Coordinates of C-alpha atoms in Angstrom, one line a residue:
Chain A
M1 CA 0.0 0.0 0.0
R2 CA 1.0 3.5 -0.7
G3 CA 2.8 5.4 2.1
R4 CA 3.2 2.3 4.3
V5 CA 6.4 2.7 6.2
S6 CA 7.8 1.5 9.5
R7 CA 6.9 3.2 12.7
L8 CA 10.6 4.0 13.2
T9 CA 10.7 5.9 9.9
V10 CA 7.7 7.9 10.7
L11 CA 9.2 8.8 14.1
A12 CA 12.5 9.8 12.5
F13 CA 10.8 12.3 10.3
V14 CA 8.2 13.7 12.7
A15 CA 10.0 13.6 16.0
P16 CA 12.2 16.7 15.6
A17 CA 9.2 18.9 14.9
V18 CA 7.0 17.4 17.5
L19 CA 9.7 17.5 20.2
S20 CA 10.7 21.0 19.6
L21 CA 7.1 22.3 19.4
A22 CA 6.4 20.4 22.6
L23 CA 9.4 22.0 24.2
V24 CA 8.4 25.6 23.3
G25 CA 4.7 25.1 23.1
I26 CA 3.6 22.6 25.6
A27 CA 6.2 22.7 28.4
P28 CA 5.5 26.4 29.1
L29 CA 1.8 25.6 29.2
L30 CA 2.3 22.9 31.8
F31 CA 4.4 25.4 33.8
A32 CA 1.6 28.0 33.4
G33 CA -0.8 25.4 34.8
W34 CA 1.5 24.9 37.8
T35 CA 1.9 28.7 38.3
S36 CA -1.8 29.2 38.1
L37 CA -2.3 27.0 41.2
H38 CA 0.0 29.1 43.3
F39 CA 0.3 32.5 44.8
Y40 CA 3.1 33.7 42.6
N41 CA 3.9 37.4 42.7
L42 CA 7.2 38.5 41.1
T43 CA 7.8 41.1 43.8
K44 CA 7.1 38.5 46.6
L45 CA 8.9 35.5 45.4
R46 CA 9.6 34.3 48.9
R47 CA 5.9 33.8 49.5
V48 CA 5.1 31.5 46.7
A49 CA 2.5 29.1 48.0
F50 CA 0.1 26.5 46.7
I51 CA -3.4 27.9 46.8
G52 CA -5.4 25.4 44.7
L53 CA -8.0 26.8 42.5
E54 CA -8.2 30.2 44.2
N55 CA -6.8 32.1 41.2
Y56 CA -9.4 30.5 38.9
Q57 CA -12.1 31.4 41.3
T58 CA -10.9 35.0 41.3
V59 CA -10.7 35.1 37.5
L60 CA -14.1 33.6 37.0
G61 CA -15.7 36.0 39.4
D62 CA -13.6 39.0 38.1
E63 CA -15.7 41.5 36.3
V64 CA -12.7 43.2 34.8
F65 CA -11.5 40.0 33.1
W66 CA -14.9 39.3 31.6
Q67 CA -15.2 43.0 30.5
A68 CA -11.9 42.6 28.7
V69 CA -13.2 39.4 27.0
G70 CA -16.4 41.2 26.1
R71 CA -14.5 44.2 24.7
T72 CA -12.4 41.8 22.6
L73 CA -15.5 40.1 21.2
F74 CA -17.1 43.5 20.7
L75 CA -14.1 44.6 18.6
L76 CA -14.4 41.5 16.5
G77 CA -18.2 42.0 16.1
T78 CA -17.7 45.6 14.9
A79 CA -14.5 45.4 12.9
L80 CA -15.2 42.1 11.1
P81 CA -18.5 43.1 9.4
I82 CA -16.9 46.3 8.2
Q83 CA -14.0 44.4 6.8
I84 CA -16.2 41.9 5.1
A85 CA -18.5 44.6 3.6
F86 CA -15.5 46.7 2.3
G87 CA -13.5 43.7 1.3
L88 CA -16.4 42.3 -0.7
G89 CA -16.8 45.7 -2.5
V90 CA -13.1 45.9 -3.3
A91 CA -13.1 42.3 -4.5
I92 CA -16.1 42.8 -6.8
I93 CA -14.5 45.9 -8.3
L94 CA -11.2 44.1 -8.8
H95 CA -13.0 41.2 -10.4
R96 CA -14.6 43.2 -13.1
P97 CA -12.8 43.2 -16.4
G98 CA -10.9 46.2 -17.7
L99 CA -8.5 48.8 -16.3
N100 CA -5.9 46.0 -15.8
L101 CA -2.9 48.1 -15.0
L102 CA -4.7 50.1 -12.4
K103 CA -6.1 47.0 -10.9
T104 CA -2.7 45.4 -10.7
L105 CA -1.5 48.5 -8.9
T106 CA -4.4 48.3 -6.5
R107 CA -3.7 44.7 -5.7
L108 CA -0.1 45.4 -5.0
S109 CA -1.0 48.3 -2.7
L110 CA -3.5 46.0 -0.9
V111 CA -0.5 43.8 0.1
L112 CA 1.1 46.7 2.0
P113 CA -1.2 47.1 5.1
M114 CA -1.3 43.5 6.0
A115 CA 2.4 43.0 5.9
T116 CA 3.0 46.1 8.1
T117 CA 4.5 45.4 11.5
Y118 CA 1.6 45.7 14.0
A119 CA 3.7 47.8 16.3
V120 CA 4.4 50.2 13.5
V121 CA 0.7 50.5 12.8
G122 CA 0.3 51.6 16.4
L123 CA 3.1 54.1 16.2
L124 CA 1.7 55.5 13.0
G125 CA -1.7 55.8 14.8
Q126 CA -0.1 57.9 17.5
V127 CA 1.4 60.3 14.9
M128 CA -1.6 60.5 12.6
F129 CA -4.3 60.7 15.2
N130 CA -2.6 63.1 17.5
Q131 CA -5.0 65.8 18.6
K132 CA -2.7 68.8 17.9
F133 CA -0.5 67.9 15.0
G134 CA -2.1 64.8 13.6
V135 CA -3.0 64.7 10.0
I136 CA -6.4 63.2 10.6
N137 CA -7.7 66.1 12.5
Q138 CA -6.2 68.4 9.8
L139 CA -8.2 66.6 7.1
L140 CA -11.4 66.5 9.1
P141 CA -13.5 69.6 9.4
G142 CA -14.4 71.1 12.7
P143 CA -12.4 71.4 15.9
G144 CA -9.6 68.9 16.6
I145 CA -10.9 65.6 18.0
N146 CA -9.2 64.1 21.0
W147 CA -8.7 60.5 19.7
I148 CA -6.3 59.0 22.1
G149 CA -7.5 60.5 25.3
D150 CA -11.2 59.8 24.9
P151 CA -12.5 56.3 25.7
Q152 CA -15.0 56.1 22.8
N153 CA -12.8 57.8 20.2
A154 CA -9.8 55.6 21.2
F155 CA -12.0 52.5 20.5
I156 CA -13.1 53.9 17.2
M157 CA -9.4 54.5 16.3
I158 CA -8.5 50.9 17.1
I159 CA -11.4 49.8 14.9
F160 CA -10.1 52.1 12.1
W161 CA -6.6 50.6 12.2
D162 CA -7.9 47.1 12.4
V163 CA -10.1 47.7 9.4
W164 CA -7.3 49.5 7.5
Q165 CA -4.9 46.6 8.1
W166 CA -7.2 43.6 7.5
T167 CA -9.8 44.8 4.9
P168 CA -7.2 44.1 2.2
F169 CA -6.8 40.6 3.5
V170 CA -10.5 40.0 3.3
A171 CA -10.6 41.6 -0.1
L172 CA -7.9 39.3 -1.6
V173 CA -9.4 36.2 0.0
L174 CA -12.8 37.0 -1.5
L175 CA -11.2 37.9 -4.8
A176 CA -9.6 34.5 -4.9
G177 CA -13.1 33.1 -4.3
L178 CA -14.6 35.1 -7.2
T179 CA -11.9 33.9 -9.6
M180 CA -12.9 30.3 -8.8
V181 CA -16.4 30.9 -10.4
P182 CA -16.2 29.2 -13.8
G183 CA -16.3 31.9 -16.5
E184 CA -19.1 30.2 -18.5
V185 CA -21.4 30.0 -15.4
E186 CA -20.9 33.7 -14.7
E187 CA -21.4 34.7 -18.3
A188 CA -24.6 32.6 -18.5
A189 CA -25.9 34.2 -15.3
R190 CA -25.2 37.7 -16.7
L191 CA -27.3 36.9 -19.7
E192 CA -30.2 35.9 -17.4
T193 CA -30.1 38.9 -15.0
K194 CA -28.7 42.3 -14.7
S195 CA -28.9 42.5 -11.0
W196 CA -25.4 42.2 -9.4
W197 CA -27.0 41.2 -6.2
T198 CA -28.7 38.2 -7.7
I199 CA -25.5 37.1 -9.3
L200 CA -23.6 37.5 -6.0
R201 CA -26.2 35.7 -4.0
H202 CA -26.9 32.8 -6.3
V203 CA -23.8 32.4 -8.4
Q204 CA -20.8 33.7 -6.6
L205 CA -21.7 33.2 -2.9
P206 CA -21.1 29.4 -2.9
F207 CA -17.5 30.0 -4.1
L208 CA -17.0 32.7 -1.4
I209 CA -18.1 30.6 1.5
P210 CA -14.7 28.8 2.1
G211 CA -12.9 32.1 2.1
L212 CA -15.4 33.7 4.4
V213 CA -15.1 30.8 6.9
A214 CA -11.3 31.1 6.8
V215 CA -11.6 34.9 7.4
L216 CA -13.9 34.2 10.3
I217 CA -11.5 31.7 11.9
L218 CA -8.4 33.8 11.4
R219 CA -9.8 37.1 12.4
T220 CA -11.2 35.5 15.6
A221 CA -7.9 34.0 16.5
D222 CA -6.0 37.2 15.7
T223 CA -8.4 39.4 17.6
L224 CA -8.0 37.2 20.7
K225 CA -4.2 37.6 20.1
L226 CA -4.3 41.3 19.4
F227 CA -1.6 43.0 21.5
D228 CA 1.2 44.8 19.6
M229 CA -0.9 47.4 17.7
V230 CA -3.0 48.4 20.8
F231 CA 0.0 48.3 23.1
T232 CA 1.9 50.9 21.0
L233 CA -1.2 53.0 20.3
T234 CA -3.1 53.3 23.6
R235 CA -1.5 50.8 26.0
G236 CA -5.1 49.7 26.7
G237 CA -6.2 53.2 27.8
P238 CA -7.6 55.6 28.4
G239 CA -8.7 53.9 31.6
A240 CA -9.5 50.4 30.4
A241 CA -11.3 51.5 27.3
T242 CA -9.1 49.6 24.8
E243 CA -7.8 46.9 27.2
F244 CA -8.4 43.7 25.3
V245 CA -7.9 40.3 26.8
S246 CA -4.2 39.9 25.8
L247 CA -3.3 43.3 27.1
M248 CA -5.1 42.7 30.3
I249 CA -3.2 39.5 31.0
Q250 CA 0.1 41.2 30.1
R251 CA -0.8 44.0 32.6
V252 CA -1.6 41.6 35.4
G253 CA 1.5 39.5 34.8
F254 CA 4.1 42.1 34.1
R255 CA 2.9 45.4 35.5
A256 CA 1.0 44.1 38.6
F257 CA 3.5 41.2 38.7
D258 CA 0.8 38.7 39.8
Q259 CA 2.0 35.8 37.6
G260 CA -0.3 33.3 39.4
L261 CA -3.5 35.2 38.6
A262 CA -2.2 36.1 35.1
S263 CA -1.5 32.4 34.4
A264 CA -5.0 31.4 35.4
Q265 CA -6.3 34.1 33.0
A266 CA -4.1 32.8 30.3
I267 CA -5.2 29.2 30.8
I268 CA -8.9 30.3 30.6
L269 CA -8.1 32.3 27.5
L270 CA -6.4 29.2 26.1
I271 CA -9.5 27.1 26.8
I272 CA -11.7 29.7 25.1
T273 CA -9.4 29.7 22.1
I274 CA -9.2 25.9 21.9
I275 CA -12.9 25.5 22.0
L276 CA -13.4 28.1 19.2
A277 CA -10.5 26.7 17.2
Q278 CA -11.8 23.1 17.4
I279 CA -15.3 24.2 16.4
Y280 CA -14.0 26.3 13.5
I281 CA -11.4 23.8 12.3
R282 CA -13.7 20.8 12.4
I283 CA -16.3 22.7 10.4
F284 CA -13.8 24.0 7.9
Y285 CA -10.6 22.1 7.3
K286 CA -11.5 18.9 5.7
E287 CA -9.4 15.7 5.4
V288 CA -5.6 15.9 5.8
Chain B
M1 CA -41.7 36.1 -18.6
S2 CA -41.5 38.9 -21.1
P3 CA -39.6 38.0 -24.2
R4 CA -36.1 39.5 -24.2
P5 CA -34.9 41.1 -27.4
M6 CA -32.1 39.3 -29.2
R7 CA -28.7 40.7 -28.4
S8 CA -26.4 41.6 -31.2
P9 CA -23.8 38.9 -31.1
K10 CA -21.0 41.3 -31.8
L11 CA -21.3 43.0 -28.5
P12 CA -19.4 41.2 -25.7
P13 CA -21.7 40.6 -22.7
A14 CA -19.3 42.3 -20.3
Q15 CA -19.9 45.6 -22.0
H16 CA -23.6 45.6 -21.1
K17 CA -24.8 48.0 -18.4
R18 CA -21.5 48.9 -16.8
P19 CA -21.2 52.0 -14.7
P20 CA -18.9 54.4 -16.5
L21 CA -15.2 53.5 -16.2
I22 CA -14.5 56.9 -14.6
W23 CA -16.2 55.8 -11.4
E24 CA -14.3 52.6 -11.2
T25 CA -11.1 54.5 -11.7
V26 CA -12.0 56.9 -8.9
I27 CA -12.8 54.1 -6.5
L28 CA -9.6 52.2 -7.4
V29 CA -7.4 55.3 -6.9
A30 CA -9.2 56.0 -3.6
I31 CA -8.3 52.4 -2.5
I32 CA -4.7 52.9 -3.4
I33 CA -4.5 56.2 -1.6
V34 CA -6.0 54.8 1.6
C35 CA -3.6 51.9 1.5
V36 CA -0.5 53.9 0.8
F37 CA -1.1 57.2 2.5
P38 CA 0.0 56.1 6.0
F39 CA 3.3 55.0 4.5
Y40 CA 3.7 58.4 2.8
W41 CA 3.0 60.1 6.1
M42 CA 5.4 57.8 7.9
V43 CA 8.3 58.5 5.5
T44 CA 7.6 62.3 5.3
T45 CA 7.4 62.6 9.1
S46 CA 10.7 60.7 9.4
L47 CA 12.3 63.4 7.2
K48 CA 11.1 66.2 9.4
T49 CA 13.2 67.9 12.1
H50 CA 11.8 67.7 15.6
I51 CA 10.4 71.2 15.4
V52 CA 8.7 70.7 12.1
A53 CA 7.2 67.4 13.2
L54 CA 5.5 69.1 16.1
E55 CA 3.9 71.9 14.0
A56 CA 0.2 72.2 14.2
P57 CA -1.4 71.9 11.8
P58 CA 1.1 69.5 10.3
A59 CA 3.3 70.7 7.4
W60 CA 3.0 69.1 4.0
I61 CA 5.9 70.9 2.4
F62 CA 9.2 71.3 4.3
E63 CA 12.9 70.8 3.9
P64 CA 13.7 67.1 4.3
T65 CA 16.5 66.0 6.6
F66 CA 18.1 62.6 7.2
N67 CA 19.1 63.5 10.7
N68 CA 16.5 61.3 12.3
Y69 CA 17.9 58.3 10.5
S70 CA 21.5 58.9 11.4
E71 CA 20.7 59.8 15.0
A72 CA 18.4 56.8 15.5
L73 CA 20.8 54.3 13.7
F74 CA 24.1 55.4 15.2
K75 CA 23.4 57.3 18.4
D76 CA 20.4 55.4 19.8
G77 CA 21.5 52.0 18.7
V78 CA 18.7 51.2 16.3
L79 CA 21.2 49.6 14.0
R80 CA 22.1 47.0 16.6
T81 CA 18.5 46.2 17.2
L82 CA 17.8 45.8 13.5
F83 CA 20.8 43.5 13.3
N84 CA 19.4 41.5 16.3
S85 CA 16.0 41.2 14.6
L86 CA 17.7 40.1 11.4
I87 CA 19.8 37.4 13.2
I88 CA 16.8 36.1 15.1
A89 CA 14.4 36.1 12.1
I90 CA 17.0 34.2 9.9
C91 CA 17.9 31.7 12.6
T92 CA 14.3 30.9 13.5
T93 CA 13.4 30.6 9.9
C94 CA 16.2 28.2 9.1
L95 CA 15.4 26.1 12.2
A96 CA 11.7 26.0 11.3
L97 CA 12.6 24.7 7.8
I98 CA 15.1 22.1 9.1
L99 CA 12.5 20.8 11.6
G100 CA 9.4 21.4 9.6
I101 CA 10.3 19.9 6.2
P102 CA 10.8 16.3 7.3
A103 CA 7.5 16.5 9.3
A104 CA 5.8 17.9 6.2
F105 CA 7.2 15.2 4.1
A106 CA 5.9 12.6 6.5
L107 CA 2.5 14.2 6.6
A108 CA 2.3 14.3 2.9
R109 CA 3.7 10.8 2.1
F110 CA 3.3 8.4 5.0
E111 CA 0.3 6.7 6.3
F112 CA 0.3 6.4 10.1
R113 CA -2.0 6.3 13.1
G114 CA -2.7 9.7 14.7
K115 CA -1.7 11.6 11.6
K116 CA -4.8 13.7 11.6
D117 CA -4.5 14.6 15.3
L118 CA -0.9 15.5 14.8
W119 CA -1.9 17.8 11.9
F120 CA -4.6 19.4 14.0
W121 CA -2.2 20.0 16.8
F122 CA 0.3 21.7 14.4
I123 CA -2.4 23.9 13.0
T124 CA -3.9 24.8 16.4
N125 CA -0.6 26.3 17.5
R126 CA -1.3 29.1 15.0
M127 CA -4.4 30.0 17.1
V128 CA -2.9 30.2 20.5
S129 CA -2.5 33.7 21.9
P130 CA 1.2 34.5 22.4
I131 CA 0.5 36.0 25.8
V132 CA -0.5 32.5 27.0
L133 CA 3.1 31.3 26.3
A134 CA 4.8 34.6 27.2
L135 CA 4.1 34.3 30.9
P136 CA 5.5 30.9 31.6
F137 CA 8.3 31.4 29.1
F138 CA 9.4 34.5 30.9
L139 CA 9.6 32.7 34.2
I140 CA 11.4 29.7 32.7
A141 CA 13.9 31.9 30.8
K142 CA 14.5 34.0 34.0
N143 CA 15.2 30.9 36.0
L144 CA 17.5 29.4 33.3
G145 CA 19.3 32.7 32.8
L146 CA 18.0 32.9 29.2
L147 CA 16.5 36.4 29.4
D148 CA 17.8 38.9 26.8
R149 CA 19.4 36.1 24.7
H150 CA 18.8 35.6 21.0
I151 CA 18.3 31.9 21.4
T152 CA 15.2 32.5 23.5
L153 CA 13.4 34.4 20.8
I154 CA 14.6 32.0 18.1
L155 CA 13.1 29.1 20.0
I156 CA 9.8 30.7 20.9
Y157 CA 9.2 32.0 17.4
L158 CA 9.0 28.4 16.4
T159 CA 5.6 28.2 17.9
F160 CA 4.2 30.2 15.0
N161 CA 6.8 29.5 12.3
L162 CA 6.8 25.7 12.5
P163 CA 3.0 25.4 11.8
I164 CA 3.3 27.8 8.8
V165 CA 6.3 25.8 7.3
I166 CA 4.6 22.5 7.9
W167 CA 1.3 23.6 6.4
I168 CA 2.7 25.2 3.2
V169 CA 5.3 22.5 2.5
T170 CA 2.9 19.6 3.2
D171 CA 0.6 21.2 0.7
Q172 CA 3.3 21.6 -1.8
I173 CA 4.7 18.1 -1.5
R174 CA 1.2 16.6 -1.9
G175 CA 1.2 18.2 -5.3
I176 CA 4.2 16.2 -6.4
P177 CA 3.3 12.9 -8.3
F178 CA 3.8 9.9 -6.0
E179 CA 5.1 7.9 -9.0
L180 CA 8.4 9.8 -8.7
D181 CA 8.8 8.4 -5.2
E182 CA 7.9 4.9 -6.3
A183 CA 10.4 5.0 -9.1
A184 CA 13.1 6.0 -6.7
R185 CA 12.0 3.3 -4.3
L186 CA 12.5 0.7 -7.0
E187 CA 16.0 2.1 -7.5
G188 CA 16.6 1.4 -3.8
A189 CA 16.5 5.0 -2.5
S190 CA 15.8 5.5 1.2
Q191 CA 12.9 7.8 2.3
F192 CA 15.5 10.4 3.3
T193 CA 17.0 10.4 -0.1
I194 CA 13.6 10.7 -1.7
M195 CA 12.9 13.7 0.5
T196 CA 16.1 15.5 -0.1
R197 CA 16.7 14.5 -3.8
I198 CA 13.3 14.3 -5.2
C199 CA 10.6 16.1 -3.2
L200 CA 12.7 19.0 -1.8
P201 CA 13.9 20.4 -5.2
L202 CA 10.3 20.2 -6.6
A203 CA 8.8 21.7 -3.5
M204 CA 11.2 24.7 -3.5
P205 CA 8.6 27.3 -4.4
G206 CA 6.6 26.3 -1.3
V207 CA 9.7 26.2 0.8
A208 CA 10.6 29.7 -0.3
V209 CA 7.2 31.1 0.4
S210 CA 7.0 29.5 3.8
A211 CA 10.5 30.9 4.6
I212 CA 9.3 34.4 3.6
F213 CA 6.3 34.1 5.8
S214 CA 8.4 32.8 8.7
F215 CA 10.8 35.7 8.3
I216 CA 8.0 38.3 8.1
F217 CA 6.2 37.0 11.2
S218 CA 9.4 36.9 13.2
W219 CA 10.6 40.3 12.1
N220 CA 7.3 41.9 12.9
E221 CA 6.8 40.3 16.4
L222 CA 6.7 42.7 19.3
M223 CA 5.3 41.2 22.4
F224 CA 7.9 38.4 23.0
G225 CA 10.7 40.9 22.1
L226 CA 9.4 43.3 24.7
I227 CA 9.0 40.8 27.5
L228 CA 12.0 38.6 26.9
T229 CA 14.8 41.1 26.0
R230 CA 16.3 44.1 27.6
N231 CA 19.5 45.3 25.8
D232 CA 21.7 42.7 24.2
A233 CA 19.0 40.9 22.2
K234 CA 16.5 43.8 21.9
T235 CA 14.6 43.6 18.7
A236 CA 13.8 46.6 16.4
P237 CA 10.1 46.8 17.2
A238 CA 10.8 46.7 20.9
M239 CA 13.3 49.5 20.3
A240 CA 10.8 51.6 18.4
V241 CA 8.4 51.3 21.4
S242 CA 11.1 52.3 23.9
F243 CA 11.1 55.8 22.3
M244 CA 7.6 56.3 23.4
E245 CA 8.4 57.5 26.9
G246 CA 8.1 61.0 28.3
Y247 CA 6.0 63.9 27.0
N248 CA 7.9 65.4 24.1
L249 CA 8.0 62.3 21.9
P250 CA 10.7 62.3 19.2
Y251 CA 8.1 61.6 16.4
G252 CA 10.6 62.0 13.6
K253 CA 12.9 59.5 15.1
I254 CA 10.1 57.1 15.9
M255 CA 8.9 57.3 12.3
A256 CA 12.5 56.8 11.0
T257 CA 12.8 53.7 13.0
S258 CA 9.4 52.5 11.8
T259 CA 10.4 53.1 8.2
L260 CA 13.6 51.1 8.7
I261 CA 11.5 48.2 10.2
V262 CA 8.8 48.2 7.6
I263 CA 10.8 48.5 4.4
P264 CA 12.3 45.0 4.4
V265 CA 8.9 43.3 5.1
L266 CA 7.2 45.3 2.5
I267 CA 9.7 44.2 -0.1
F268 CA 9.4 40.6 1.0
A269 CA 5.6 40.8 1.0
L270 CA 5.5 42.3 -2.5
L271 CA 7.9 39.5 -3.7
A272 CA 5.5 36.9 -2.2
S273 CA 2.3 38.8 -3.0
R274 CA 0.9 36.1 -5.2
H275 CA 1.1 33.6 -2.3
L276 CA 0.3 36.0 0.5
V277 CA -3.4 35.0 0.8
R278 CA -2.6 31.3 0.6
G279 CA 0.0 31.7 3.3
L280 CA -2.1 33.8 5.6
T281 CA -5.0 31.5 5.4
M282 CA -2.8 28.5 5.9
G283 CA -3.8 27.2 2.5
A284 CA -7.5 27.4 3.2
V285 CA -7.9 29.6 0.1
K286 CA -6.0 28.9 -3.0

């Protein structure tokens, strides 16, 4: 039979990757599990003590933690629909025939935002959204808006940059889906109806579904991971207005030095991620 | 249904009922401007003196200076952090390729129990939030005296590089006809020889793309760099962030550093632009 090899051969090929990923990916997790069961404060290392599930109890009953989770999901719920709407629009325009040179240029410039270092996006945000000498306030009519210092505006600004950076990604994914539609099918549909909506809904949508699911999976994972851009732009502020779950864990662990509590939060975040990832992956990724 | 008039066959269907091209042109140009403008602003701000950078409203026309670059690179040590980032990104990419290619070969070519679970596990690593690993990794590194060392970042970046390499290369090897392997088997080649002599050369495009991705992700990473380094192994993004202290921020210098960080990745991304979507979706979208 094809691909039948001895156990030893399989092991020889797979073991290096598995062992190294276990070393950097699983061993730390086990250690985090251990830390989460202890009182473990970096400033009081002499008082490390086993406290059982107390940290988990604290986290599960902690409003601030669940607010950060809620805020993260709210960001996903606002930014993702905008990205999909804009992305679909851009994809449909790029898919139309004609203006080839300009479209190639557009496609190349779409690549730029998503490759940009997240931290640099945050720094750019600081410069462009500055109340006094920022270019955004210069271009907008009316008095200068306080973007970074106002809770609501800061959140809008985060949404703006997330949309700026990831709409191109959605657009290119959906464009890839549109090009999968067989030319004859689309031509035939165009002879039947002139409504682009009907064509989108009945002809193109089936080809867009895999891309949309991939976008959903990856944007969910990336939003739960979101740290760099927000850290450089607002550090979670003002107050806790933009403190998403990863930033919060970082604050508890490295600015309040409570590693035990932060580890418990991290483990709970990991469980949330694994549940979401398993649901998503099993729905989407098919056979190996 | 009302009868439709016959169309003249000479007219290509695409020409029917299109909004005028002028609108399409306007929209496309607007998209390009929105994508590119922040970079324009980054570069121009980096060429402003400290005083011009703090003008309100901001100046669009000014005399450019390269002082921010020379100061950031040579006085503040950005050059060294760029070098650190480069070493770390190259090493972690090479390591991910060395470890990942055999695993990808096995996943593509061998049948074995637990293959599917193994593959799920590799992919799931892409989903895990880095902060989950950063906490314990910090404590372990601290206890082992590995803080502020290049090797620490090189190893931890494997958590996202290895899955990327394994996915893309597995996908690429699966596209190579199995008959080539079988022919080589008949000649008495070992599986290792088949991998290195037959599959690897043919899978080179995938290997190159996964290497570019691995490099970009490592080069762009901030959080681990921030938490696990201080001076000696400080990465460029961590350096850019460390300018953000105090009231009178040196915006020109921050933007100069940002420009230096971003330019290499943009070049790489444009080189790999045809594969970017495939790589970012881990092959879910071709």
